[in-house]
Short mmCIF file of C-alpha atoms in Angstrom, two decimals:
data_model
loop_
_atom_site.label_atom_id
_atom_site.label_comp_id
_atom_site.label_asym_id
_atom_site.label_seq_id
_atom_site.Cartn_x
_atom_site.Cartn_y
_atom_site.Cartn_z
CA UNK A 1 119.94 -46.32 37.18
CA UNK A 2 122.15 -44.01 39.26
CA UNK A 3 125.83 -44.96 39.23
CA UNK A 4 127.33 -44.64 42.70
CA UNK A 5 130.69 -42.89 42.70
CA UNK A 6 132.90 -43.68 45.68
CA UNK A 7 136.03 -42.17 44.13
CA UNK A 8 138.11 -39.91 46.37
CA UNK A 9 135.37 -39.78 49.02
CA UNK A 10 133.37 -37.58 46.69
CA UNK A 11 130.00 -38.30 48.29
CA UNK A 12 128.75 -35.80 50.85
CA UNK A 13 125.56 -35.45 52.84
CA UNK A 14 123.47 -32.43 53.79
CA UNK A 15 120.38 -32.62 55.97
CA UNK A 16 117.70 -30.47 57.55
CA UNK A 17 114.37 -30.67 59.26
CA UNK A 18 113.12 -28.53 56.36
CA UNK A 19 113.83 -29.69 52.82
CA UNK A 20 111.68 -28.72 49.82
CA UNK A 21 110.80 -31.99 48.11
CA UNK A 22 108.07 -32.47 45.51
CA UNK A 23 105.91 -29.57 46.64
CA UNK A 24 106.25 -30.16 50.37
CA UNK A 25 108.68 -29.31 53.17
CA UNK A 26 109.95 -32.45 54.90
CA UNK A 27 112.85 -33.61 57.06
CA UNK A 28 115.42 -35.24 54.80
CA UNK A 29 119.05 -36.05 54.13
CA UNK A 30 120.48 -35.63 50.64
CA UNK A 31 123.57 -37.47 49.45
CA UNK A 32 125.40 -36.01 46.48
CA UNK A 33 128.65 -36.48 44.60
CA UNK A 34 131.04 -33.61 44.05
CA UNK A 35 132.65 -35.71 41.34
CA UNK A 36 129.64 -36.62 39.20
CA UNK A 37 127.71 -33.54 40.28
CA UNK A 38 124.57 -35.60 40.85
CA UNK A 39 122.22 -36.35 43.74
CA UNK A 40 122.90 -39.96 44.75
CA UNK A 41 120.29 -40.66 47.42
CA UNK A 42 117.56 -38.92 49.41
CA UNK A 43 116.46 -40.21 52.80
CA UNK A 44 113.06 -38.68 53.48
CA UNK A 45 111.96 -38.18 57.11
CA UNK A 46 115.50 -38.82 58.32
CA UNK A 47 117.80 -36.02 59.47
CA UNK A 48 121.20 -37.67 59.61
CA UNK A 49 124.07 -35.73 61.15
CA UNK A 50 126.86 -38.24 61.67
CA UNK A 51 129.03 -40.02 59.13
CA UNK A 52 128.96 -43.03 61.45
CA UNK A 53 125.30 -43.66 60.67
CA UNK A 54 124.94 -46.99 58.81
CA UNK A 55 123.08 -45.38 55.90
CA UNK A 56 125.95 -42.94 55.37
CA UNK A 57 128.66 -45.55 55.90
CA UNK A 58 127.02 -47.50 53.09
CA UNK A 59 128.13 -44.73 50.72
CA UNK A 60 131.43 -44.00 52.49
CA UNK A 61 130.25 -40.47 53.30
CA UNK A 62 133.02 -38.46 54.98
CA UNK A 63 131.23 -35.11 55.28
CA UNK A 64 127.73 -34.70 56.73
CA UNK A 65 126.27 -31.27 57.38
CA UNK A 66 123.04 -30.77 59.31
CA UNK A 67 121.86 -27.23 58.56
CA UNK A 68 118.61 -27.37 60.57
CA UNK A 69 116.47 -25.30 60.93
CA UNK A 70 117.62 -23.66 57.70
CA UNK A 71 115.77 -24.68 54.55
CA UNK A 72 117.35 -26.80 51.82
CA UNK A 73 115.82 -26.10 48.44
CA UNK A 74 116.67 -26.66 44.78
CA UNK A 75 118.98 -24.12 43.22
CA UNK A 76 116.99 -21.42 41.45
CA UNK A 77 116.80 -21.36 37.65
CA UNK A 78 116.69 -17.72 36.53
CA UNK A 79 115.58 -17.95 32.92
CA UNK A 80 115.88 -14.23 32.11
CA UNK A 81 119.32 -12.66 32.64
CA UNK A 82 121.39 -10.24 30.55
CA UNK A 83 125.10 -10.94 31.11
CA UNK A 84 126.20 -8.58 28.30
CA UNK A 85 129.37 -10.42 27.31
CA UNK A 86 131.07 -10.06 24.91
CA UNK A 87 130.89 -6.49 23.68
CA UNK A 88 129.45 -4.65 26.67
CA UNK A 89 131.44 -6.13 29.51
CA UNK A 90 131.65 -2.74 31.21
CA UNK A 91 127.97 -3.31 32.02
CA UNK A 92 128.32 -6.82 33.48
CA UNK A 93 130.01 -10.03 32.37
CA UNK A 94 129.90 -13.78 32.88
CA UNK A 95 132.07 -13.74 36.00
CA UNK A 96 130.37 -11.01 38.03
CA UNK A 97 126.89 -11.92 36.82
CA UNK A 98 127.17 -15.59 37.78
CA UNK A 99 128.84 -14.76 41.10
CA UNK A 100 125.90 -12.49 41.91
CA UNK A 101 123.51 -15.27 40.92
CA UNK A 102 125.18 -17.76 43.26
CA UNK A 103 125.02 -15.28 46.14
CA UNK A 104 121.24 -15.65 46.02
CA UNK A 105 120.92 -19.40 45.54
CA UNK A 106 120.68 -19.28 41.74
CA UNK A 107 122.49 -22.24 40.20
CA UNK A 108 121.41 -21.80 36.57
CA UNK A 109 120.86 -18.65 34.52
CA UNK A 110 119.68 -18.40 30.93
CA UNK A 111 121.46 -15.58 29.11
CA UNK A 112 119.43 -13.33 26.85
CA UNK A 113 120.54 -12.87 23.21
CA UNK A 114 120.83 -9.08 23.20
CA UNK A 115 122.90 -6.37 24.91
CA UNK A 116 126.02 -8.34 24.08
CA UNK A 117 127.88 -7.70 20.84
CA UNK A 118 127.38 -9.69 18.72
CA UNK A 119 123.87 -10.86 19.66
CA UNK A 120 123.06 -14.58 19.70
CA UNK A 121 121.34 -14.59 16.31
CA UNK A 122 123.65 -16.84 14.25
CA UNK A 123 125.84 -19.88 14.91
CA UNK A 124 128.94 -17.75 14.33
CA UNK A 125 127.79 -15.22 16.93
CA UNK A 126 126.84 -17.99 19.36
CA UNK A 127 130.32 -19.50 19.14
CA UNK A 128 131.84 -16.10 19.92
CA UNK A 129 129.69 -15.93 23.05
CA UNK A 130 130.64 -19.46 24.11
CA UNK A 131 134.33 -18.59 23.73
CA UNK A 132 133.81 -15.53 25.93
CA UNK A 133 132.11 -17.62 28.62
CA UNK A 134 134.92 -20.13 28.97
CA UNK A 135 136.33 -20.40 32.54
CA UNK A 136 134.13 -17.55 33.79
CA UNK A 137 131.03 -19.32 35.08
CA UNK A 138 130.29 -19.66 38.79
CA UNK A 139 126.89 -21.19 38.02
CA UNK A 140 125.60 -23.08 35.00
CA UNK A 141 124.58 -20.96 32.02
CA UNK A 142 122.18 -21.74 29.19
CA UNK A 143 121.35 -19.43 26.31
CA UNK A 144 118.48 -17.87 24.42
CA UNK A 145 118.80 -17.29 20.70
CA UNK A 146 117.49 -14.11 19.10
CA UNK A 147 114.84 -13.44 16.48
CA UNK A 148 115.68 -10.48 14.24
CA UNK A 149 114.80 -9.62 10.63
CA UNK A 150 116.82 -11.72 8.22
CA UNK A 151 117.88 -14.58 10.51
CA UNK A 152 115.06 -17.10 9.96
CA UNK A 153 117.48 -19.55 8.34
CA UNK A 154 119.63 -19.51 11.47
CA UNK A 155 116.90 -20.59 13.90
CA UNK A 156 117.00 -24.36 13.38
CA UNK A 157 120.84 -24.48 13.42
CA UNK A 158 120.74 -22.57 16.72
CA UNK A 159 118.27 -25.10 18.15
CA UNK A 160 120.67 -27.88 17.19
CA UNK A 161 123.54 -25.95 18.79
CA UNK A 162 121.72 -25.93 22.11
CA UNK A 163 119.86 -22.65 22.58
CA UNK A 164 116.84 -23.12 24.86
CA UNK A 165 114.52 -20.93 22.80
CA UNK A 166 114.31 -17.58 21.01
CA UNK A 167 113.46 -14.05 22.02
CA UNK A 168 112.22 -11.24 19.81
CA UNK A 169 110.99 -7.67 20.23
CA UNK A 170 107.73 -6.29 18.85
CA UNK A 171 109.00 -2.76 19.52
CA UNK A 172 112.34 -1.05 18.88
CA UNK A 173 114.78 -2.63 21.36
CA UNK A 174 116.92 0.49 21.44
CA UNK A 175 120.08 -1.31 20.30
CA UNK A 176 120.98 -1.33 16.62
CA UNK A 177 122.07 -4.96 16.44
CA UNK A 178 118.71 -6.31 17.65
CA UNK A 179 115.86 -4.86 15.53
CA UNK A 180 112.19 -5.59 16.10
CA UNK A 181 110.31 -8.30 14.20
CA UNK A 182 106.89 -8.04 12.59
CA UNK A 183 103.83 -10.26 12.12
CA UNK A 184 105.21 -11.85 8.97
CA UNK A 185 108.43 -12.89 10.73
CA UNK A 186 106.52 -14.30 13.71
CA UNK A 187 104.32 -16.45 11.48
CA UNK A 188 107.30 -17.71 9.48
CA UNK A 189 109.19 -18.56 12.69
CA UNK A 190 106.20 -20.44 14.12
CA UNK A 191 105.99 -22.49 10.92
CA UNK A 192 109.73 -23.05 10.56
CA UNK A 193 110.07 -24.34 14.13
CA UNK A 194 106.86 -26.39 14.29
CA UNK A 195 108.78 -29.68 14.57
CA UNK A 196 111.43 -28.39 17.00
CA UNK A 197 111.57 -28.67 20.76
CA UNK A 198 111.92 -24.97 21.45
CA UNK A 199 110.07 -21.88 22.67
CA UNK A 200 109.42 -18.46 21.15
CA UNK A 201 109.56 -15.68 23.74
CA UNK A 202 108.50 -12.11 23.15
CA UNK A 203 109.10 -8.68 24.59
CA UNK A 204 105.42 -7.93 24.11
CA UNK A 205 105.23 -4.16 23.92
CA UNK A 206 103.72 -2.79 20.72
CA UNK A 207 103.62 0.80 19.52
CA UNK A 208 100.04 2.09 19.52
CA UNK A 209 98.37 2.34 16.11
CA UNK A 210 99.18 5.55 14.22
CA UNK A 211 95.49 6.11 13.52
CA UNK A 212 94.71 6.50 17.20
CA UNK A 213 94.83 10.08 18.48
CA UNK A 214 93.68 9.58 22.06
CA UNK A 215 93.91 6.92 24.76
CA UNK A 216 90.76 5.65 26.45
CA UNK A 217 90.81 6.96 30.00
CA UNK A 218 90.68 4.67 33.02
CA UNK A 219 90.83 4.91 36.79
CA UNK A 220 94.39 3.62 36.62
CA UNK A 221 95.49 6.39 34.23
CA UNK A 222 93.75 9.00 36.37
CA UNK A 223 95.62 7.66 39.39
CA UNK A 224 98.96 7.90 37.57
CA UNK A 225 98.29 11.48 36.44
CA UNK A 226 97.41 12.46 40.02
CA UNK A 227 100.55 10.90 41.56
CA UNK A 228 102.44 14.20 41.35
CA UNK A 229 99.54 16.58 41.82
CA UNK A 230 99.59 19.68 39.64
CA UNK A 231 103.14 18.86 38.52
CA UNK A 232 101.94 15.74 36.74
CA UNK A 233 100.88 15.49 33.12
CA UNK A 234 97.41 16.41 31.89
CA UNK A 235 95.18 13.97 30.03
CA UNK A 236 96.23 15.51 26.72
CA UNK A 237 99.92 15.34 27.63
CA UNK A 238 99.47 11.73 28.73
CA UNK A 239 98.00 10.87 25.34
CA UNK A 240 100.92 12.57 23.59
CA UNK A 241 103.41 10.64 25.73
CA UNK A 242 101.76 7.31 24.89
CA UNK A 243 101.47 8.01 21.17
CA UNK A 244 104.99 9.37 20.57
CA UNK A 245 107.16 7.23 18.28
CA UNK A 246 110.22 9.02 19.64
CA UNK A 247 109.53 7.73 23.16
CA UNK A 248 108.38 4.20 22.31
CA UNK A 249 111.73 2.35 21.88
CA UNK A 250 112.54 0.10 24.82
CA UNK A 251 115.75 2.09 25.25
CA UNK A 252 116.55 5.76 24.42
CA UNK A 253 117.09 6.46 20.73
CA UNK A 254 116.93 10.26 20.29
CA UNK A 255 120.15 12.22 19.90
CA UNK A 256 123.19 10.02 20.46
CA UNK A 257 121.88 6.62 21.60
CA UNK A 258 122.68 6.24 25.28
CA UNK A 259 124.27 2.83 24.83
CA UNK A 260 126.94 4.38 22.60
CA UNK A 261 128.14 7.07 25.01
CA UNK A 262 129.91 7.09 28.34
CA UNK A 263 129.05 10.53 29.66
CA UNK A 264 125.48 11.40 30.52
CA UNK A 265 126.15 15.09 29.86
CA UNK A 266 126.03 14.40 26.11
CA UNK A 267 122.92 12.24 26.12
CA UNK A 268 120.10 14.23 24.56
CA UNK A 269 116.68 13.79 26.09
CA UNK A 270 114.23 11.92 23.87
CA UNK A 271 111.50 14.03 25.47
CA UNK A 272 113.06 17.22 24.09
CA UNK A 273 113.13 15.68 20.62
CA UNK A 274 109.55 14.48 20.97
CA UNK A 275 108.46 17.97 22.03
CA UNK A 276 109.72 19.40 18.73
CA UNK A 277 107.15 17.20 16.99
CA UNK A 278 104.41 17.65 19.59
CA UNK A 279 104.30 20.92 21.54
CA UNK A 280 102.04 19.26 24.14
CA UNK A 281 105.18 17.58 25.51
CA UNK A 282 107.20 20.78 26.03
CA UNK A 283 105.98 21.22 29.61
CA UNK A 284 106.14 17.57 30.69
CA UNK A 285 108.65 16.99 33.50
CA UNK A 286 111.06 14.18 32.45
CA UNK A 287 112.16 13.67 36.04
CA UNK A 288 108.73 12.54 37.25
CA UNK A 289 108.22 8.79 37.18
CA UNK A 290 104.55 9.36 36.35
CA UNK A 291 105.61 11.03 33.07
CA UNK A 292 107.58 7.96 32.06
CA UNK A 293 104.81 5.60 33.15
CA UNK A 294 102.25 7.45 31.03
CA UNK A 295 104.52 6.99 28.01
CA UNK A 296 104.19 3.19 28.29
CA UNK A 297 100.52 2.49 28.99
CA UNK A 298 99.09 -0.97 29.61
CA UNK A 299 97.91 -0.98 26.03
CA UNK A 300 101.50 -1.45 24.83
CA UNK A 301 101.42 -4.89 26.46
CA UNK A 302 97.84 -5.91 25.72
CA UNK A 303 98.15 -4.97 22.04
CA UNK A 304 101.45 -6.86 21.80
CA UNK A 305 100.10 -10.03 23.40
CA UNK A 306 96.95 -9.90 21.29
CA UNK A 307 99.07 -9.67 18.14
CA UNK A 308 101.13 -12.70 19.17
CA UNK A 309 98.00 -14.72 19.89
CA UNK A 310 96.54 -13.79 16.51
CA UNK A 311 99.71 -15.04 14.79
CA UNK A 312 99.65 -18.20 16.90
CA UNK A 313 96.03 -18.98 16.00
CA UNK A 314 96.64 -18.35 12.31
CA UNK A 315 99.59 -20.74 12.14
CA UNK A 316 97.88 -23.38 14.30
CA UNK A 317 95.02 -23.36 11.82
CA UNK A 318 97.41 -23.58 8.89
CA UNK A 319 99.56 -26.35 10.41
CA UNK A 320 96.79 -28.45 11.99
CA UNK A 321 97.67 -27.23 15.47
CA UNK A 322 101.39 -27.88 15.18
CA UNK A 323 103.41 -24.94 16.54
CA UNK A 324 106.11 -24.36 19.14
CA UNK A 325 104.82 -22.84 22.38
CA UNK A 326 105.13 -19.10 22.93
CA UNK A 327 106.09 -17.21 26.06
CA UNK A 328 105.60 -13.63 27.24
CA UNK A 329 108.63 -12.26 29.06
CA UNK A 330 108.45 -9.75 31.91
CA UNK A 331 104.68 -9.32 32.00
CA UNK A 332 103.98 -6.10 33.90
CA UNK A 333 100.36 -5.15 33.21
CA UNK A 334 97.36 -6.50 35.08
CA UNK A 335 95.29 -5.71 31.97
CA UNK A 336 97.05 -8.59 30.20
CA UNK A 337 95.98 -11.17 32.78
CA UNK A 338 92.47 -11.78 31.36
CA UNK A 339 93.97 -12.18 27.88
CA UNK A 340 96.40 -14.87 29.06
CA UNK A 341 93.68 -16.58 31.10
CA UNK A 342 91.37 -16.72 28.08
CA UNK A 343 94.17 -18.10 25.90
CA UNK A 344 94.66 -20.90 28.43
CA UNK A 345 90.93 -21.69 28.33
CA UNK A 346 91.18 -21.96 24.55
CA UNK A 347 94.07 -24.40 24.90
CA UNK A 348 96.63 -22.15 23.27
CA UNK A 349 100.28 -23.00 24.03
CA UNK A 350 101.27 -19.78 25.80
CA UNK A 351 102.96 -19.07 29.12
CA UNK A 352 104.00 -15.87 30.85
CA UNK A 353 106.54 -14.75 33.42
CA UNK A 354 106.75 -11.71 35.62
CA UNK A 355 109.70 -10.25 37.51
CA UNK A 356 110.81 -9.66 41.07
CA UNK A 357 110.57 -5.89 40.63
CA UNK A 358 106.97 -5.99 39.42
CA UNK A 359 106.00 -8.02 42.51
CA UNK A 360 107.98 -5.97 45.03
CA UNK A 361 107.93 -2.34 43.83
CA UNK A 362 105.15 0.14 43.04
CA UNK A 363 105.04 3.35 41.02
CA UNK A 364 103.63 5.40 43.90
CA UNK A 365 106.87 4.87 45.85
CA UNK A 366 109.36 5.81 43.12
CA UNK A 367 110.89 9.23 43.90
CA UNK A 368 111.51 12.02 41.44
CA UNK A 369 114.67 11.52 39.35
CA UNK A 370 115.17 7.94 40.67
CA UNK A 371 116.11 6.59 37.26
CA UNK A 372 117.53 3.37 38.71
CA UNK A 373 113.87 2.24 38.89
CA UNK A 374 113.40 2.54 35.12
CA UNK A 375 112.67 -0.60 33.13
CA UNK A 376 110.50 -1.58 30.18
CA UNK A 377 107.73 -2.53 30.58
CA UNK A 378 107.56 -0.16 33.56
CA UNK A 379 106.88 -0.80 37.22
CA UNK A 380 103.20 0.01 37.56
CA UNK A 381 100.89 0.88 40.47
CA UNK A 382 100.32 -0.86 43.80
CA UNK A 383 96.94 -2.15 42.60
CA UNK A 384 98.71 -3.61 39.58
CA UNK A 385 101.39 -5.20 41.79
CA UNK A 386 98.79 -7.01 43.88
CA UNK A 387 96.97 -8.18 40.75
CA UNK A 388 100.21 -9.69 39.40
CA UNK A 389 100.73 -11.56 42.68
CA UNK A 390 97.22 -12.98 42.42
CA UNK A 391 97.86 -14.06 38.82
CA UNK A 392 101.06 -15.85 39.83
CA UNK A 393 99.32 -17.65 42.67
CA UNK A 394 96.47 -18.63 40.34
CA UNK A 395 98.87 -20.09 37.77
CA UNK A 396 98.01 -17.61 35.02
CA UNK A 397 101.60 -16.37 35.28
CA UNK A 398 103.78 -19.43 35.78
CA UNK A 399 107.27 -18.17 36.56
CA UNK A 400 109.11 -15.32 38.26
CA UNK A 401 112.54 -14.16 37.06
CA UNK A 402 114.98 -11.28 37.51
CA UNK A 403 115.31 -9.78 34.01
CA UNK A 404 118.70 -8.68 35.35
CA UNK A 405 119.61 -5.88 32.92
CA UNK A 406 122.51 -3.80 34.22
CA UNK A 407 124.41 -0.89 32.71
CA UNK A 408 126.98 1.66 33.83
CA UNK A 409 125.83 4.39 36.27
CA UNK A 410 126.36 7.01 33.54
CA UNK A 411 123.75 5.37 31.32
CA UNK A 412 121.19 5.64 34.10
CA UNK A 413 121.31 9.44 33.64
CA UNK A 414 121.61 9.77 37.41
CA UNK A 415 122.98 13.31 37.29
CA UNK A 416 120.03 14.61 35.30
CA UNK A 417 117.36 12.35 36.71
CA UNK A 418 115.70 12.22 33.29
CA UNK A 419 113.72 8.97 32.99
CA UNK A 420 113.49 9.27 29.21
CA UNK A 421 117.28 9.54 28.78
CA UNK A 422 118.10 6.72 31.18
CA UNK A 423 118.87 3.17 30.13
CA UNK A 424 116.07 0.89 31.29
CA UNK A 425 116.88 -2.16 33.36
CA UNK A 426 117.08 -3.29 36.97
CA UNK A 427 119.97 -5.26 38.44
CA UNK A 428 118.51 -8.00 40.59
CA UNK A 429 119.92 -11.45 39.82
CA UNK A 430 120.52 -13.20 43.14
CA UNK A 431 118.09 -11.03 45.10
CA UNK A 432 114.88 -12.72 44.02
CA UNK A 433 114.53 -15.41 46.68
CA UNK A 434 114.80 -12.93 49.54
CA UNK A 435 112.60 -10.39 47.75
CA UNK A 436 109.80 -12.88 47.22
CA UNK A 437 110.13 -14.35 50.70
CA UNK A 438 109.92 -10.88 52.25
CA UNK A 439 106.83 -9.89 50.27
CA UNK A 440 105.24 -13.30 50.70
CA UNK A 441 104.94 -12.90 54.45
CA UNK A 442 102.50 -10.01 54.09
CA UNK A 443 100.28 -11.88 51.64
CA UNK A 444 96.97 -13.42 52.68
CA UNK A 445 97.17 -16.34 52.79
CA UNK A 446 100.93 -16.33 53.30
CA UNK A 447 102.91 -17.51 50.28
CA UNK A 448 104.78 -20.73 51.04
CA UNK A 449 108.37 -21.51 50.14
CA UNK A 450 107.08 -24.40 48.06
CA UNK A 451 105.18 -21.91 45.90
CA UNK A 452 108.32 -19.81 45.43
CA UNK A 453 110.27 -22.94 44.48
CA UNK A 454 107.58 -23.80 41.94
CA UNK A 455 107.80 -20.35 40.31
CA UNK A 456 111.59 -19.89 40.44
CA UNK A 457 112.94 -23.44 40.16
CA UNK A 458 110.49 -25.97 38.78
CA UNK A 459 108.57 -23.87 36.26
CA UNK A 460 111.59 -21.95 35.01
CA UNK A 461 113.46 -25.22 34.45
CA UNK A 462 110.50 -26.58 32.51
CA UNK A 463 110.22 -23.36 30.53
CA UNK A 464 113.70 -23.85 29.08
CA UNK A 465 113.58 -27.64 28.76
CA UNK A 466 115.84 -28.48 31.70
CA UNK A 467 113.27 -30.11 33.99
CA UNK A 468 114.98 -33.50 33.64
CA UNK A 469 118.03 -32.28 35.58
CA UNK A 470 117.30 -28.88 37.13
CA UNK A 471 114.67 -27.31 39.38
CA UNK A 472 114.01 -30.28 41.68
CA UNK A 473 115.81 -32.20 44.42
CA UNK A 474 115.62 -35.70 42.94
CA UNK A 475 117.91 -38.70 42.68
CA UNK A 476 119.92 -38.47 39.46
CA UNK A 477 119.38 -34.71 39.11
CA UNK A 478 122.17 -32.17 39.28
CA UNK A 479 123.20 -31.49 42.87
CA UNK A 480 122.14 -27.85 42.68
CA UNK A 481 121.29 -26.86 46.24
CA UNK A 482 120.58 -23.64 48.13
CA UNK A 483 120.61 -23.32 51.91
CA UNK A 484 118.24 -20.56 52.99
CA UNK A 485 118.08 -19.08 56.49
CA UNK A 486 114.53 -17.82 56.92
CA UNK A 487 115.33 -16.29 60.32
CA UNK A 488 118.18 -14.09 59.09
CA UNK A 489 117.77 -10.61 57.61
CA UNK A 490 119.91 -8.57 55.24
CA UNK A 491 120.12 -4.93 54.24
CA UNK A 492 120.79 -4.43 50.55
CA UNK A 493 123.60 -1.96 49.98
CA UNK A 494 125.01 -0.93 46.62
CA UNK A 495 128.53 -1.28 47.97
CA UNK A 496 128.11 -4.97 48.82
CA UNK A 497 126.32 -6.37 45.77
CA UNK A 498 128.37 -8.58 43.46
CA UNK A 499 127.40 -6.78 40.25
CA UNK A 500 130.10 -5.09 38.21
CA UNK A 501 128.22 -1.80 38.56
CA UNK A 502 127.19 -1.20 42.16
CA UNK A 503 123.70 0.05 41.48
CA UNK A 504 120.32 -1.50 42.24
CA UNK A 505 116.78 -0.32 42.85
CA UNK A 506 116.80 -2.18 46.18
CA UNK A 507 119.53 -0.17 47.91
CA UNK A 508 118.63 0.42 51.56
CA UNK A 509 115.90 -2.23 51.64
CA UNK A 510 115.93 -4.75 54.49
CA UNK A 511 114.93 -8.24 53.38
CA UNK A 512 113.93 -11.37 55.24
CA UNK A 513 115.87 -14.52 54.49
CA UNK A 514 119.52 -14.99 53.55
CA UNK A 515 121.15 -17.62 51.33
CA UNK A 516 123.92 -19.17 53.41
CA UNK A 517 125.33 -21.58 50.85
CA UNK A 518 124.93 -22.37 47.16
CA UNK A 519 126.07 -25.69 45.71
CA UNK A 520 126.39 -26.09 41.94
CA UNK A 521 126.55 -29.69 40.76
CA UNK A 522 127.99 -30.84 44.06
CA UNK A 523 130.56 -28.08 44.57
CA UNK A 524 130.23 -25.05 46.81
CA UNK A 525 129.93 -21.94 44.64
CA UNK A 526 129.05 -19.45 47.37
CA UNK A 527 129.21 -19.29 51.17
CA UNK A 528 127.77 -16.47 53.24
CA UNK A 529 130.58 -14.52 54.88
CA UNK A 530 133.18 -15.89 52.47
CA UNK A 531 131.62 -14.98 49.14
CA UNK A 532 131.98 -16.80 45.81
CA UNK A 533 134.31 -19.78 45.55
CA UNK A 534 137.86 -19.10 44.44
CA UNK A 535 137.43 -21.04 41.21
CA UNK A 536 134.45 -21.22 38.85
CA UNK A 537 132.71 -24.58 38.51
CA UNK A 538 129.83 -23.63 36.21
CA UNK A 539 129.24 -25.12 32.78
CA UNK A 540 127.48 -24.08 29.60
CA UNK A 541 124.29 -26.08 29.02
CA UNK A 542 124.11 -27.00 25.35
CA UNK A 543 122.22 -30.29 25.35
CA UNK A 544 119.04 -30.55 23.27
CA UNK A 545 115.84 -29.53 25.03
CA UNK A 546 114.00 -32.23 26.96
CA UNK A 547 110.66 -30.90 25.73
#
């Protein structure tokens, strides 16, 4: 039963002819309390715009806002964000990261366990992170725990402390404090957590087997090699790029690790180091995006996902089917889609997400030396982009997230334009709704806003066990609301983004749709033209998972 709170005229109303409710767009009026932070009542098919209306007088509503024809939708739940605090706050931080989230209608983010120091791999480390977050949150923040060698005994305590799930790398993450895990660890974690309400998420890139000396050619690889004409890599050079252990870490490792320096003049190129071991690489141009793309072939992802599924099947057999579900983060390769689809047919508990950049950007359009487009897994071809869209619409990929992973401009190796030296990651939290809406209009059939809400609100909330209070506009749920003007347009400019480091791959892009207001648990967190609220109202979400 919902408790009605009349204290201090805390109940407000917002209405529109277009409200996203339960998979449909309907006229509605939503009543919510700024005191309890909950949705109190929803009048479907009624667009109320006066506090004198009897239905609003019943609740002593003093503020009623009709935002028609703008769309009212649930606040987005971005379940993949790197806020980098504490330890690397020059990259981002709780304050700027959550302000940026609110600017795009995101009311909940789930912070990843790495790129902060210390990582969220023990209770002690988690408490340090929670202390750092205090009084800095403009939206609500939940947390992922980390899986690293040696921390198996910390997983269950972290579940009890409120982490939504765990993330691990199958490949060198590029940061010392977050090493990769192996098959043995994965199997032990699946067994240890079999009775827990949690989720195991994986950066599913896997170094190609040492015994392989060539990569099977494909039309896609031929297309990548031809992107830069005669300047591009040869088949033999492409094989060397893909097989190099020097180039495989998710972030640069050769020379002085890029995350430990603050001047790109002293970052040594991993490609130069790799060329010492393999002369084939000496003439590869590190400033061509095609060179970088060839170094991370689709097989990195398909091999990684196949390994995870093998571990999952082994432990399901051992434990009579009892395992926590697994999740593939930032899926970028269309070659992985049939593998995920087959796993679903077999009834395996696996889900996958993709990212805004994989659905909106294509390798063919990335200029030479444009290292701000680098991420791992990489942005692939236009054919691949369309295939990912189709997989999302078909439900093979269930959620779309930002994987907001910022750094300082120096770490992007902008002066050199060397993709192999650059830190990988794209800053995009808060841009996703407009990015998807813009791309959706060119799809056939056109993607609906209800689909976007499903991918970015409902499914992401369910993914992290928050579907009982987030992701939907329902009575008793948190009053997390975004007001979206589908008729407005915005030009993304580095100077106007809310990130600590004013750098994004979307600079200069004109997008359809603008978030006009973001409400977090009944309080305005962002208003277009005014910016973020003066005071933060976000909370840390530490309750046990719903499922």
